[in-house]
Short mmCIF file of C-alpha atoms and ligand atoms in Angstrom, two decimals:
data_model
loop_
_atom_site.label_atom_id
_atom_site.label_comp_id
_atom_site.label_asym_id
_atom_site.label_seq_id
_atom_site.Cartn_x
_atom_site.Cartn_y
_atom_site.Cartn_z
CA UNK A 27 2.60 31.48 4.86
CA UNK A 28 -0.39 29.78 6.40
CA UNK A 29 -1.16 27.39 9.19
CA UNK A 30 -3.61 24.59 8.38
CA UNK A 31 -5.36 22.95 11.30
CA UNK A 32 -6.48 19.38 10.64
CA UNK A 33 -7.81 16.43 12.61
CA UNK A 34 -10.94 14.32 12.97
CA UNK A 35 -14.36 15.87 13.57
CA UNK A 36 -14.70 16.82 17.21
CA UNK A 37 -10.97 17.32 17.80
CA UNK A 38 -11.60 21.04 18.41
CA UNK A 39 -9.96 22.34 15.23
CA UNK A 40 -12.06 25.52 14.98
CA UNK A 41 -11.67 26.38 18.67
CA UNK A 42 -7.92 25.70 18.68
CA UNK A 43 -7.39 27.39 15.32
CA UNK A 44 -9.29 30.51 16.36
CA UNK A 45 -7.30 30.80 19.59
CA UNK A 46 -4.02 30.16 17.80
CA UNK A 47 -4.87 32.90 15.29
CA UNK A 48 -5.62 35.30 18.15
CA UNK A 49 -2.29 34.50 19.84
CA UNK A 50 -0.42 35.05 16.58
CA UNK A 51 -2.46 38.06 15.46
CA UNK A 52 -3.35 36.24 12.21
CA UNK A 53 -6.69 36.08 10.41
CA UNK A 54 -8.74 32.92 11.11
CA UNK A 55 -10.68 31.10 8.41
CA UNK A 56 -12.97 28.12 9.02
CA UNK A 57 -13.12 26.20 5.75
CA UNK A 58 -16.58 24.66 6.41
CA UNK A 59 -18.00 28.13 7.16
CA UNK A 60 -16.34 29.47 4.01
CA UNK A 61 -17.89 26.64 1.92
CA UNK A 62 -21.31 27.40 3.44
CA UNK A 63 -21.01 31.11 2.70
CA UNK A 64 -19.80 30.49 -0.86
CA UNK A 65 -22.49 27.93 -1.72
CA UNK A 66 -25.32 29.43 0.33
CA UNK A 67 -26.04 25.94 1.69
CA UNK A 68 -25.22 24.11 4.92
CA UNK A 69 -22.68 21.27 4.75
CA UNK A 70 -25.52 18.85 5.57
CA UNK A 71 -27.62 20.11 2.61
CA UNK A 72 -24.65 19.81 0.25
CA UNK A 73 -24.21 16.16 1.30
CA UNK A 74 -27.96 15.52 1.07
CA UNK A 75 -28.54 17.26 -2.27
CA UNK A 76 -25.28 16.55 -4.12
CA UNK A 77 -23.60 13.66 -2.26
CA UNK A 78 -20.18 13.27 -0.65
CA UNK A 79 -18.13 13.23 -3.88
CA UNK A 80 -19.53 16.59 -4.95
CA UNK A 81 -18.87 17.97 -1.46
CA UNK A 82 -15.23 16.81 -1.68
CA UNK A 83 -14.79 18.62 -4.98
CA UNK A 84 -16.35 21.84 -3.61
CA UNK A 85 -14.21 21.51 -0.45
CA UNK A 86 -11.02 21.08 -2.48
CA UNK A 87 -11.89 23.93 -4.87
CA UNK A 88 -12.64 26.24 -1.94
CA UNK A 89 -9.41 25.31 -0.13
CA UNK A 90 -7.17 25.63 -3.12
CA UNK A 91 -8.69 28.90 -4.31
CA UNK A 92 -8.91 30.62 -0.93
CA UNK A 93 -7.70 34.17 -1.29
CA UNK A 94 -5.59 33.92 1.82
CA UNK A 95 -4.27 36.99 3.57
CA UNK A 96 -0.53 37.20 4.10
CA UNK A 97 -0.62 35.18 7.31
CA UNK A 98 -3.61 33.10 8.28
CA UNK A 99 -4.80 30.12 10.26
CA UNK A 100 -7.21 27.87 8.37
CA UNK A 101 -9.23 25.17 10.17
CA UNK A 102 -10.21 22.50 7.64
CA UNK A 103 -13.02 19.95 7.83
CA UNK A 104 -12.00 16.54 9.19
CA UNK A 105 -12.00 14.82 5.81
CA UNK A 106 -10.30 17.59 3.87
CA UNK A 107 -6.67 16.36 4.09
CA UNK A 108 -7.72 12.89 2.90
CA UNK A 109 -9.07 13.82 -0.56
CA UNK A 110 -7.96 15.25 -3.91
CA UNK A 111 -4.38 16.11 -3.00
CA UNK A 112 -5.48 18.64 -0.38
CA UNK A 113 -2.85 17.71 2.18
CA UNK A 114 -0.02 17.92 -0.34
CA UNK A 115 -1.36 21.36 -1.31
CA UNK A 116 -1.48 22.46 2.34
CA UNK A 117 2.04 21.17 2.96
CA UNK A 118 3.26 23.21 -0.01
CA UNK A 119 1.50 26.38 1.11
CA UNK A 120 2.26 26.41 4.79
CA UNK A 121 2.53 24.45 7.99
CA UNK A 122 -0.01 21.70 8.63
CA UNK A 123 -0.94 20.76 12.17
CA UNK A 124 -2.74 17.53 13.14
CA UNK A 125 -4.70 17.51 16.37
CA UNK A 126 -5.13 13.88 17.36
CA UNK A 127 -7.79 12.73 19.80
CA UNK A 128 -8.67 9.12 20.64
CA UNK A 129 -11.92 7.64 19.29
CA UNK A 130 -13.39 7.35 22.81
CA UNK A 131 -13.05 11.10 23.43
CA UNK A 132 -14.28 11.98 19.93
CA UNK A 133 -17.32 9.70 20.34
CA UNK A 134 -18.22 11.32 23.67
CA UNK A 135 -17.98 14.81 22.16
CA UNK A 136 -19.66 14.03 18.84
CA UNK A 137 -22.63 11.84 19.78
CA UNK A 138 -24.79 14.68 21.17
CA UNK A 139 -24.21 16.77 18.03
CA UNK A 140 -24.11 14.00 15.42
CA UNK A 141 -27.09 15.43 13.48
CA UNK A 142 -24.87 18.30 12.27
CA UNK A 143 -22.38 15.85 10.73
CA UNK A 144 -23.77 14.02 7.69
CA UNK A 145 -21.32 11.12 8.01
CA UNK A 146 -22.34 10.50 11.63
CA UNK A 147 -26.06 11.32 11.59
CA UNK A 148 -27.24 7.82 10.54
CA UNK A 149 -25.23 6.04 13.26
CA UNK A 150 -26.63 4.67 16.52
CA UNK A 151 -25.05 4.59 19.97
CA UNK A 152 -24.07 0.95 19.38
CA UNK A 153 -21.93 1.49 16.30
CA UNK A 154 -20.82 5.09 16.93
CA UNK A 155 -17.39 4.68 18.53
CA UNK A 156 -16.51 1.72 16.28
CA UNK A 157 -17.27 3.81 13.18
CA UNK A 158 -15.08 6.67 14.44
CA UNK A 159 -12.30 4.24 15.33
CA UNK A 160 -12.39 2.71 11.82
CA UNK A 161 -12.54 6.10 10.03
CA UNK A 162 -9.71 7.43 12.16
CA UNK A 163 -7.57 4.40 11.24
CA UNK A 164 -8.49 4.83 7.53
CA UNK A 165 -7.52 8.51 7.61
CA UNK A 166 -4.41 8.16 9.78
CA UNK A 167 -2.06 7.76 6.81
CA UNK A 168 -3.09 11.25 5.67
CA UNK A 169 -3.19 12.96 9.06
CA UNK A 170 0.23 11.54 9.92
CA UNK A 171 1.76 13.38 6.95
CA UNK A 172 1.07 16.73 8.60
CA UNK A 173 4.13 18.69 9.66
CA UNK A 174 3.20 18.80 13.34
CA UNK A 175 1.11 16.51 15.54
CA UNK A 176 -0.36 17.14 18.99
CA UNK A 177 -2.52 15.04 21.27
CA UNK A 178 -5.67 16.90 22.23
CA UNK A 179 -6.26 15.55 25.73
CA UNK A 180 -2.82 16.78 26.84
CA UNK A 181 -3.01 20.03 24.90
CA UNK A 182 -4.31 22.96 26.91
CA UNK A 183 -3.77 26.72 26.81
CA UNK A 184 -0.07 26.09 27.61
CA UNK A 185 0.24 23.87 24.55
CA UNK A 186 -1.37 26.52 22.40
CA UNK A 187 0.97 29.25 23.68
CA UNK A 188 4.02 27.02 23.13
CA UNK A 189 2.82 26.21 19.61
CA UNK A 190 2.27 29.92 18.87
CA UNK A 191 5.81 30.72 20.12
CA UNK A 192 7.25 27.92 17.97
CA UNK A 193 5.35 28.98 14.85
CA UNK A 194 6.13 32.68 15.27
CA UNK A 195 9.76 31.93 14.35
CA UNK A 196 8.70 30.82 10.88
CA UNK A 197 6.58 33.90 10.27
CA UNK A 198 8.93 36.75 11.10
C1 S3P B 202 -16.26 15.94 7.65
C2 S3P B 202 -16.00 16.86 8.65
C3 S3P B 202 -16.80 18.06 8.84
C4 S3P B 202 -17.40 18.54 7.51
C5 S3P B 202 -18.15 17.41 6.86
C6 S3P B 202 -17.28 16.18 6.59
C7 S3P B 202 -15.43 14.71 7.56
O1 S3P B 202 -16.00 19.11 9.39
O2 S3P B 202 -16.40 19.02 6.65
O3 S3P B 202 -19.22 17.07 7.70
O4 S3P B 202 -15.48 14.02 6.54
O5 S3P B 202 -14.71 14.40 8.55
P1 S3P B 202 -15.53 19.15 10.94
O6 S3P B 202 -14.34 18.26 11.09
O7 S3P B 202 -15.18 20.59 11.15
O8 S3P B 202 -16.69 18.71 11.77
#
């Protein structure tokens, strides 16, 4: 059984997933890092050289062929659940968790590091939050199909410990 951490870019999926894995004593896998190690290219170069559609195919192939250890926590990229049946696959292979954060918080976190995110790099301060708001709305129908949903601003270490306690019951 596996735990899949999803949510928009900037929601803190890798940080939360890594800490959750530590609390549970499970292995942690960051899907973007796995894609980069498999392809020998950064996510930005894959987008630049091959385009988004090719990235989505690589992302889906990597997810669905991950040689997962018995129990693991996998943090996916923000778009992963929204393409190529990935969320249905995750829901079949484990528990999916959606970390929601409002566009205003995401924009504040993401603007300073937008160059690392190919979908955000071309945006300016003027259209940044509006773009995130629109993408979040577009993707909500996917994210909302996750098994569990938590709101990031209210989710601290306590939330993580409670989630670990809750999930432990399914993995004994
Ligand atoms: C993307 C999110 C990124 C990465 C790629 C595309 C998206 O991952 O997979 O830049 O479409 O939301 P993070 O959510 O880990 O930043």
